[in-house]
Amino acid sequence: MKPTTEILVNISKNSSKNKDEIFTRLYRYMLRPDIYFIAYKNLYANKGASTQGVDNDTADGFSKEKVDLIIQALLDESYQPKPVRRKYIQKKGNNKKQRPLGIPTFTDKLVQEVLRMILEAVYEPIFSNNSYGFRPKRSCHTALNSIKKEFTGTIWFVEGDIKGCFDNINHHLLVNIIGRKIKDARLIKLVWKFLRAGYIEDWKYYTTYSGSPQGGIISPMLANIYLNELDKFAEKTAESFYKKQNRVHTKEYNKLSGMITSVRKQLKTATGQQKSDLLKKRKELKKQLRKTPCVSQTAKVMKYIRYADDFIIGIKGDKTDCERIKKQFADFISQELKMELSEEKTLITHSSQFARFLGYDIRVRRDNTVKPHGKHLQRTLNMKVELCIPFQDKIMPFLFNKSIIRQLKDGTLEPIARKYLYSCTDLEILTAFNAELRGICNYYALASNYNKLCYFAYFMEYSCLKTIVGKHKTTVRKIIGKYSHNGSWQIPYKTKKDIRYSKFADFMKCKKSTNFDEVIKDYAVIYASNRTTFDDRLSAKKCELCGKTNVSLEIHHINKIKNLKGKSFWEIIMIAKKRKTIAVCKECHYKIHNP
């Protein structure tokens, strides 16, 4: 039998070649066992694999028998997703508002992952190039890099935000949109079941009439399918808005060019003081010429980038064009998508001022500084997009919320010890600070004012030192002296071979080496192999703990290897193999949970 992954690759290629192709009989691929092992491989390493939904079902206990039960339920269409367990998480930058999170059972996650893989093979090739959220090989950085390249010369920004996007997806409209591309009643019915599964909050069941729960495996894919309609509308709007630039030079530019030509002719015969005066005049005229627009600004151009439910529009035009386009988007979102454009967050900003997108401040430079460019002088930075770090809105709140700094009475800031880390070892404290520092610095690697993070790095390093100092009740000087190594302070740790040292991260070396320009070009769903290690291990029918053969196996799963104490035999085996999973017989699995 041909592996399901190869079939998905072919589906993806067909979808890429023929954007209007209609797909049928996709549900049958959900009845193939091999795809569930791929799905489990994609899920088991996630932090949420051990998080329980409304029951005790987690990644622990996965087996071929479980896959067979799922397939049988899907085959006779008796499969019914369980309600998600709702919990709330704090919204970033807002201390009052909370975001609802829906946690499905692991079995539902497994089926959703298989469904997501099938939908991704169909839809990924036809999604807009202007969409970046929750897509393979696309990220915040690729979206920001696209803005740097495509928004050159933008006069106005329109910052867009859809109010409660995930919670307000219209189920009937979403199913209709999927039905245009996929003519498979059983697959559509399964999508409908997930949408209407409901949620449990405070032990009470609630029906879902709209929305797709954040936290579900399939929710980002469904949101992209839904918002792809907005992307297509944006492309049509940009096409109708476009007006070609008038290339006729302005009168002022022609006048200055003529004067420079005249001076150049006079220089051929001029000598002495006259030549010196003409050279000064030519220099002054060229300076004026570089400040004068070459052509009249008659072009009309619109650029659009979306990441999840946030989007930004760049417009070459006047403010009335921005207001008209904003209204067109608001009307389309309201009438066609049955959602609402947030008036509070949808702002029209002149590109000389900062607009906020994906945690960056974005503006277009007005810089007439002339630099050598080849044989000529050019204003290399003028009308180019600049990305900046919003220190006051992002970095400073982070430092205060994490108890890294405090403000004194005179307004100055000083680093302080994080007392809740006193129970950790010195190496763990350093590792925690380095992880946070690298995370912030990596994310803001595209910023033009990246060097200013030296102030942030200073606070992080001395807060780290003061935390270690507070733990040992000593002084910073003594700690630096104790851990001094090769000209800096470094904490030693033992490995099997030798002693190594961990030092505080250099923020200038924290920039990712990844090519942020990379955007996926081949939309085929590629997997490393057709057969997964889980398939091999379960098919071997040999318990990895007691060694019994020809027995049914289950996967024992743990969340983190470092949490194992190494007291039990099964813990020693997992630590030695450096694996979060072990294939064991039912008897051994029972003993693990009931020692």
XYZ file of C-alpha atoms in Angstrom:
595
model
C 0.000 0.000 0.000
C 1.334 3.417 -0.951
C 2.276 5.459 2.153
C -0.227 8.192 2.994
C 2.543 10.802 3.164
C 3.341 10.242 -0.525
C -0.332 10.661 -1.381
C -0.426 13.960 0.542
C 2.641 15.144 -1.367
C 0.864 14.396 -4.674
C -2.298 16.155 -3.468
C -0.221 19.207 -2.571
C 1.494 19.230 -5.971
C -1.851 18.935 -7.786
C -3.277 21.777 -5.721
C -0.241 23.910 -6.575
C -0.490 23.247 -10.326
C -4.238 23.754 -10.523
C -5.478 26.384 -8.056
C -9.133 25.729 -8.927
C -9.048 21.944 -8.561
C -11.841 20.372 -6.517
C -10.860 17.507 -4.208
C -13.064 14.521 -3.354
C -12.774 11.356 -1.268
C -10.226 12.775 1.167
C -11.881 11.164 4.190
C -10.508 7.750 3.235
C -6.981 8.934 4.093
C -8.102 9.368 7.696
C -8.717 5.624 7.814
C -5.062 4.723 7.193
C -3.059 3.679 10.282
C 0.332 4.966 9.083
C -0.727 8.628 9.149
C -1.582 8.366 12.876
C 1.997 7.435 13.714
C 3.156 10.547 11.844
C 0.571 12.581 13.770
C 1.755 11.144 17.098
C 5.350 11.931 16.168
C 4.307 15.567 15.539
C 2.504 15.839 18.878
C 4.269 13.815 21.565
C 7.236 16.212 22.002
C 5.001 19.252 22.604
C 4.628 20.584 26.138
C 0.858 20.106 25.929
C 1.127 16.375 25.139
C 0.783 15.573 28.861
C -1.885 18.211 29.492
C -5.269 16.669 30.184
C -8.491 17.804 28.556
C -11.848 16.887 30.103
C -10.576 13.374 30.900
C -7.285 11.658 31.718
C -6.381 11.040 28.063
C -2.798 12.127 27.239
C 0.050 11.050 24.944
C 0.768 8.250 27.417
C -0.708 4.894 26.377
C -0.588 5.323 22.599
C -0.780 1.968 20.804
C -1.854 0.250 17.598
C -5.048 -0.871 19.332
C -5.875 2.768 20.084
C -5.322 3.697 16.432
C -7.583 0.822 15.343
C -10.354 2.022 17.688
C -10.122 5.566 16.308
C -10.224 4.329 12.705
C -13.202 2.078 13.429
C -15.112 4.981 15.009
C -14.306 7.174 11.983
C -15.275 4.380 9.594
C -18.779 3.924 11.021
C -18.986 7.698 11.696
C -19.646 7.121 15.392
C -16.603 9.209 16.351
C -17.648 12.203 18.446
C -15.071 14.731 19.700
C -15.262 15.504 23.399
C -15.757 19.080 24.611
C -12.574 21.043 25.198
C -11.533 22.081 28.686
C -11.568 25.853 28.850
C -8.983 27.785 30.787
C -7.910 31.423 30.646
C -4.468 32.900 30.101
C -3.369 36.494 30.599
C -3.226 38.624 27.464
C 0.179 40.142 26.755
C 0.439 43.783 27.684
C -3.000 43.783 29.315
C -3.382 43.006 33.015
C -7.183 42.910 32.976
C -8.203 40.993 29.866
C -7.816 37.227 29.596
C -7.749 34.991 26.542
C -9.865 31.790 26.524
C -7.914 28.641 25.713
C -9.577 25.345 24.743
C -7.660 22.146 25.574
C -8.866 19.036 23.692
C -8.296 15.452 24.801
C -5.220 13.804 23.281
C -7.309 11.478 21.095
C -9.047 14.525 19.621
C -5.648 16.180 19.147
C -4.481 13.095 17.248
C -7.483 13.113 14.903
C -7.203 16.903 14.482
C -3.529 16.577 13.537
C -4.390 14.021 10.832
C -7.175 16.279 9.561
C -4.806 19.266 9.642
C -2.237 17.400 7.540
C -4.861 16.613 4.898
C -6.237 20.168 4.829
C -2.697 21.583 4.689
C -1.891 19.475 1.620
C -4.970 20.925 -0.120
C -4.862 24.538 1.031
C -1.221 25.466 1.620
C -0.448 25.866 -2.114
C -3.423 28.177 -2.668
C -2.963 30.422 0.357
C -1.914 33.993 -0.389
C 1.773 34.922 -0.318
C 0.740 37.832 1.910
C -0.319 35.474 4.714
C 2.328 34.445 7.265
C 0.703 33.200 10.471
C 0.636 29.473 11.370
C 2.160 28.347 8.085
C 5.235 26.157 7.426
C 8.492 27.989 6.683
C 6.821 31.320 7.513
C 7.179 33.321 10.679
C 7.028 36.798 12.181
C 10.507 37.449 10.801
C 9.602 36.513 7.226
C 6.546 38.779 7.473
C 8.658 41.667 8.797
C 11.284 41.114 6.098
C 8.541 41.307 3.461
C 7.457 44.647 4.917
C 11.051 45.930 4.689
C 11.215 45.012 1.016
C 7.711 45.723 -0.257
C 6.658 48.788 1.754
C 9.435 51.045 0.392
C 8.068 54.513 -0.368
C 4.844 53.946 1.594
C 3.169 57.198 2.682
C 0.488 55.831 5.032
C -0.009 52.751 7.216
C -3.363 51.216 8.080
C -3.004 48.940 11.113
C -5.785 46.353 11.071
C -7.101 44.113 13.837
C -10.158 41.841 13.774
C -12.033 41.875 17.057
C -12.116 38.419 18.704
C -11.221 36.659 15.464
C -10.939 33.068 16.715
C -14.071 33.400 18.873
C -16.249 34.821 16.085
C -15.590 32.499 13.138
C -18.978 31.772 11.600
C -19.399 27.983 11.441
C -21.829 27.934 8.498
C -19.666 30.305 6.459
C -16.477 28.335 7.237
C -18.071 25.044 6.198
C -19.339 26.674 2.977
C -15.830 27.978 2.201
C -14.327 24.505 2.733
C -17.156 22.998 0.659
C -16.107 25.038 -2.388
C -12.749 23.257 -2.494
C -13.508 19.874 -0.905
C -16.528 17.850 -2.011
C -16.443 15.170 0.669
C -19.496 15.021 2.934
C -17.829 12.830 5.574
C -14.817 15.136 5.928
C -17.051 18.203 6.130
C -19.170 16.432 8.740
C -16.047 15.727 10.826
C -15.001 19.396 10.663
C -18.522 20.328 11.754
C -18.282 17.941 14.740
C -15.084 19.615 15.944
C -16.604 23.074 15.548
C -19.714 22.120 17.564
C -17.998 19.989 20.220
C -18.565 22.639 22.897
C -16.483 23.322 26.007
C -16.442 22.587 29.738
C -15.912 25.433 32.201
C -16.273 25.008 35.970
C -17.676 21.493 35.349
C -20.502 22.898 33.240
C -21.028 22.153 29.526
C -21.520 24.996 27.034
C -22.450 24.670 23.365
C -20.324 26.489 20.785
C -22.294 28.365 18.139
C -19.330 30.219 16.639
C -15.560 30.336 16.809
C -12.746 27.829 16.793
C -11.105 27.253 20.207
C -7.573 28.579 20.596
C -5.456 25.668 21.732
C -6.909 23.190 19.265
C -4.538 21.643 16.719
C -6.808 22.389 13.782
C -7.900 25.900 14.825
C -5.020 27.818 13.125
C -5.628 25.963 9.846
C -9.370 26.683 9.941
C -8.665 30.350 10.746
C -6.313 30.607 7.748
C -8.888 29.004 5.462
C -11.468 31.509 6.728
C -9.192 34.574 6.499
C -7.882 33.538 3.088
C -11.084 35.193 1.822
C -9.807 38.460 3.301
C -6.429 37.924 1.608
C -8.125 37.449 -1.779
C -10.205 40.592 -1.205
C -7.023 42.531 -0.339
C -5.353 41.392 -3.579
C -8.364 42.512 -5.648
C -8.488 45.842 -3.804
C -4.753 46.423 -4.410
C -5.182 45.592 -8.099
C -8.079 48.040 -8.578
C -6.324 50.735 -6.504
C -3.078 50.571 -8.498
C -2.189 53.540 -10.682
C 1.045 53.683 -12.652
C 3.615 56.339 -11.825
C 3.765 59.303 -14.226
C 7.394 59.294 -15.390
C 7.389 62.880 -16.751
C 9.917 65.000 -14.831
C 8.665 67.919 -12.774
C 9.332 71.512 -13.932
C 11.529 72.188 -10.907
C 13.677 69.124 -11.603
C 14.051 69.983 -15.307
C 14.996 73.565 -14.442
C 17.763 72.482 -12.048
C 19.001 69.827 -14.514
C 19.213 72.498 -17.237
C 21.185 74.833 -14.972
C 23.656 72.028 -14.106
C 24.096 71.254 -17.823
C 24.748 74.944 -18.509
C 27.371 75.147 -15.739
C 29.033 71.973 -17.048
C 29.407 73.568 -20.511
C 30.857 76.763 -19.017
C 33.432 74.748 -17.070
C 35.030 73.535 -20.316
C 36.386 77.013 -21.075
C 36.524 78.565 -17.582
C 39.814 79.186 -15.724
C 41.007 80.585 -12.421
C 38.478 82.150 -10.059
C 35.643 81.751 -12.570
C 36.163 77.956 -12.628
C 36.253 77.838 -8.822
C 32.941 79.756 -8.606
C 31.339 77.485 -11.217
C 32.418 74.364 -9.323
C 30.843 75.723 -6.118
C 27.675 76.594 -8.030
C 27.478 73.108 -9.570
C 27.906 71.519 -6.151
C 25.093 73.652 -4.713
C 22.784 72.902 -7.667
C 23.375 69.146 -7.328
C 22.558 69.412 -3.639
C 19.246 71.111 -4.493
C 18.573 68.565 -7.242
C 18.826 65.654 -4.791
C 16.186 67.313 -2.601
C 13.807 67.950 -5.514
C 11.285 65.250 -6.542
C 12.181 63.854 -9.950
C 8.587 63.043 -10.908
C 5.240 64.079 -9.482
C 3.907 61.666 -6.848
C 0.884 60.429 -8.773
C 1.367 56.675 -8.223
C -1.282 54.725 -6.297
C 0.030 51.528 -4.700
C -1.338 49.337 -1.895
C 0.611 46.605 -0.079
C -0.880 44.151 2.425
C 0.632 41.708 4.961
C -1.372 39.526 7.379
C -0.221 37.503 10.369
C -3.108 35.582 11.983
C -5.826 38.179 12.728
C -3.486 41.189 12.551
C -2.737 42.874 9.253
C -1.022 46.019 8.030
C -1.635 47.934 4.807
C 0.902 50.255 3.209
C -0.495 52.919 0.872
C 1.110 55.309 -1.588
C -1.594 57.916 -1.868
C -3.361 60.447 0.324
C -5.269 60.084 3.574
C -8.653 59.970 1.849
C -7.461 56.832 0.043
C -6.616 55.285 3.440
C -10.015 56.115 4.893
C -11.770 54.696 1.832
C -9.748 51.460 1.903
C -10.254 51.116 5.658
C -14.021 51.388 5.127
C -13.895 48.829 2.304
C -12.086 46.364 4.580
C -14.495 47.057 7.458
C -17.503 46.475 5.180
C -16.051 43.248 3.742
C -15.172 41.857 7.183
C -18.617 42.770 8.498
C -20.733 41.640 5.543
C -18.757 38.742 4.074
C -16.880 37.327 7.079
C -19.527 38.182 9.714
C -16.854 39.732 11.948
C -15.977 43.193 13.182
C -12.918 45.337 12.530
C -11.705 46.779 15.836
C -12.027 50.580 15.665
C -9.693 50.999 18.661
C -6.816 49.048 17.100
C -7.366 49.865 13.413
C -5.379 53.081 13.012
C -4.301 55.265 10.099
C -0.711 56.403 10.679
C 1.549 58.563 8.550
C 4.628 56.543 7.646
C 6.951 59.157 9.182
C 5.462 58.080 12.536
C 5.728 54.637 14.111
C 3.078 51.995 13.441
C 3.016 48.839 15.575
C 3.026 45.378 13.977
C 4.175 42.053 15.449
C 5.823 43.780 18.391
C 7.967 46.062 16.207
C 7.694 49.801 15.598
C 7.640 50.383 11.833
C 8.174 53.615 9.942
C 9.527 54.871 6.595
C 12.686 56.961 6.815
C 12.915 60.546 5.545
C 16.677 60.751 5.312
C 18.422 62.916 2.722
C 21.917 61.814 3.755
C 23.938 61.151 0.606
C 26.247 58.134 0.451
C 28.444 56.721 -2.343
C 26.616 54.057 -4.306
C 28.764 52.733 -7.137
C 29.912 55.677 -9.264
C 27.160 57.977 -8.019
C 25.911 59.552 -4.810
C 22.497 58.401 -3.630
C 20.119 58.884 -0.728
C 20.373 55.197 0.170
C 18.081 55.325 3.234
C 15.420 57.736 2.019
C 11.890 56.221 1.903
C 13.201 52.865 3.167
C 11.353 50.918 5.857
C 12.901 50.957 9.326
C 12.093 48.396 12.046
C 12.674 49.486 15.647
C 12.374 47.989 19.121
C 9.601 49.615 21.208
C 11.595 49.799 24.440
C 9.009 51.569 26.571
C 6.140 49.294 25.554
C 7.912 45.932 25.327
C 11.336 45.800 26.987
C 10.693 47.850 30.128
C 7.426 46.057 31.057
C 9.251 42.743 30.618
C 11.998 43.822 33.033
C 9.503 45.040 35.636
C 7.110 42.075 35.334
C 9.967 39.575 35.729
C 11.294 41.456 38.807
C 14.624 42.118 37.109
C 14.730 45.871 37.879
C 13.129 48.384 40.188
C 12.761 52.155 40.043
C 14.262 54.245 42.829
C 12.728 57.421 44.262
C 14.922 59.627 42.079
C 13.646 57.800 38.952
C 16.793 55.801 38.242
C 16.610 52.070 37.538
C 18.688 49.366 39.163
C 18.876 45.575 38.706
C 17.614 43.447 41.589
C 17.729 39.789 42.625
C 14.907 37.465 41.568
C 14.249 35.793 44.911
C 11.970 33.113 43.486
C 15.065 31.609 41.770
C 17.002 31.136 45.023
C 16.064 27.449 45.148
C 17.770 26.812 41.774
C 21.441 25.992 41.297
C 23.811 28.686 40.034
C 23.919 27.024 36.605
C 20.110 26.879 36.423
C 19.865 30.582 37.334
C 22.357 31.497 34.605
C 20.584 29.248 32.088
C 17.208 30.877 32.867
C 18.584 34.399 32.323
C 20.402 33.375 29.126
C 17.251 31.801 27.706
C 15.255 34.997 28.282
C 18.029 37.224 26.926
C 18.451 35.136 23.779
C 14.694 34.993 23.226
C 14.303 38.788 23.287
C 17.468 39.466 21.272
C 16.684 36.828 18.648
C 13.206 38.205 18.115
C 14.428 41.797 17.675
C 17.359 40.813 15.442
C 15.873 42.781 12.517
C 15.692 46.083 14.419
C 17.822 49.016 13.303
C 18.300 50.078 16.929
C 19.387 46.591 18.044
C 22.562 48.001 19.658
C 20.424 49.702 22.296
C 19.726 46.267 23.769
C 23.101 46.644 25.536
C 21.143 48.459 28.280
C 18.759 45.487 28.517
C 21.707 43.043 28.579
C 23.332 45.036 31.416
C 20.197 44.770 33.582
C 19.875 41.043 32.819
C 23.510 40.248 33.684
C 23.571 42.142 36.966
C 20.159 40.828 38.002
C 21.567 37.345 37.368
C 24.647 38.135 39.469
C 22.551 39.630 42.285
C 20.301 36.567 42.276
C 23.332 34.280 42.740
C 24.718 36.723 45.341
C 21.418 36.738 47.258
C 21.305 32.970 47.247
C 24.815 32.639 48.756
C 24.571 35.819 50.875
C 27.815 37.251 49.556
C 28.901 40.080 47.212
C 29.030 40.528 43.431
C 32.816 40.938 43.539
C 33.262 37.611 45.326
C 30.958 35.761 42.906
C 32.798 37.183 39.865
C 36.109 36.233 41.508
C 34.866 32.742 42.326
C 33.686 32.035 38.769
C 36.416 33.985 36.944
C 37.618 32.114 33.835
C 39.298 33.346 30.618
C 38.621 37.011 31.354
C 34.936 36.697 32.308
C 32.783 34.987 34.919
C 31.705 31.483 33.877
C 29.986 28.711 35.834
C 31.626 25.269 35.495
C 29.669 22.039 35.050
C 30.705 18.435 34.602
C 30.104 16.275 31.546
C 31.040 12.638 31.002
C 34.277 13.676 29.310
C 35.439 16.867 31.015
C 34.510 20.092 32.787
C 32.890 22.788 30.685
C 31.927 26.398 31.351
C 28.727 28.355 30.796
C 28.991 32.139 30.598
C 26.482 34.956 30.366
C 25.314 35.329 26.770
C 26.726 38.139 24.631
C 23.665 39.966 23.284
C 25.493 40.903 20.060
C 25.984 37.199 19.308
C 22.346 36.380 20.031
C 21.143 37.271 16.557
C 19.878 34.210 14.732
C 21.974 32.972 11.838
C 18.761 31.815 10.150
C 17.966 33.328 6.777
C 14.876 35.380 7.572
C 14.272 35.901 3.850
C 13.455 32.233 3.378
C 9.828 31.614 2.422
C 8.556 28.197 1.438
C 8.507 27.688 -2.331
C 7.667 23.986 -2.604
C 4.298 23.521 -0.955
C 4.470 19.730 -0.927
C 4.137 18.173 2.516
C 7.586 16.641 3.000
C 8.418 14.117 5.701
C 11.793 12.634 6.558
C 10.635 9.057 6.079
C 7.511 7.132 5.241
C 7.769 4.892 8.271
C 8.126 6.400 11.735
C 10.130 5.020 14.635
C 6.879 4.575 16.592
C 5.518 2.325 13.854
C 8.735 0.276 13.944
C 8.844 0.049 17.717
C 5.219 -1.002 18.130
C 5.439 -3.441 15.208
C 8.462 -5.148 16.793
C 6.150 -6.449 19.584
C 9.099 -6.587 21.973
C 8.827 -4.808 25.314
C 11.720 -2.373 25.735
C 11.572 -2.861 29.510
C 11.161 -6.578 30.280
C 12.097 -7.979 26.854
C 8.939 -10.040 26.282
C 8.200 -10.789 22.611
C 4.988 -11.187 20.615
C 3.059 -8.919 22.987
C 0.905 -5.870 22.372
C 2.779 -2.695 23.217
C 1.843 0.757 24.491
C 3.892 3.949 24.483
C 4.769 5.235 27.938
C 5.249 8.991 27.665
C 6.753 11.514 30.064
C 6.799 15.301 29.804
C 10.494 15.961 30.568
C 13.479 13.648 30.952
C 15.077 15.981 33.503
C 12.154 15.341 35.885
C 13.116 11.659 36.189
C 14.954 10.805 39.413
C 16.519 7.577 38.147
C 15.301 5.440 41.066
C 13.112 2.990 39.113
C 14.424 0.650 36.422
C 12.197 2.200 33.739
C 13.508 5.676 34.659
C 17.103 4.477 34.309
C 16.292 3.023 30.877
C 14.656 6.267 29.652
C 17.506 8.410 30.975
C 20.062 6.152 29.283
C 18.180 6.268 25.959
C 17.480 10.012 26.316
C 13.912 9.437 25.179
C 10.591 10.789 26.369
C 8.884 7.589 25.224
C 9.367 3.865 25.747
C 7.383 1.001 24.132
C 6.305 -1.411 26.881
C 3.874 -4.273 27.305
C 0.595 -3.675 29.144
C 1.846 -5.438 32.250
C 4.953 -3.253 32.507
C 2.925 -0.144 31.748
C 0.563 -0.974 34.607
C 3.518 -1.475 36.981
C 4.996 1.895 35.969
C 1.804 3.701 36.977
C 1.107 1.455 39.968
C 4.478 0.631 41.531
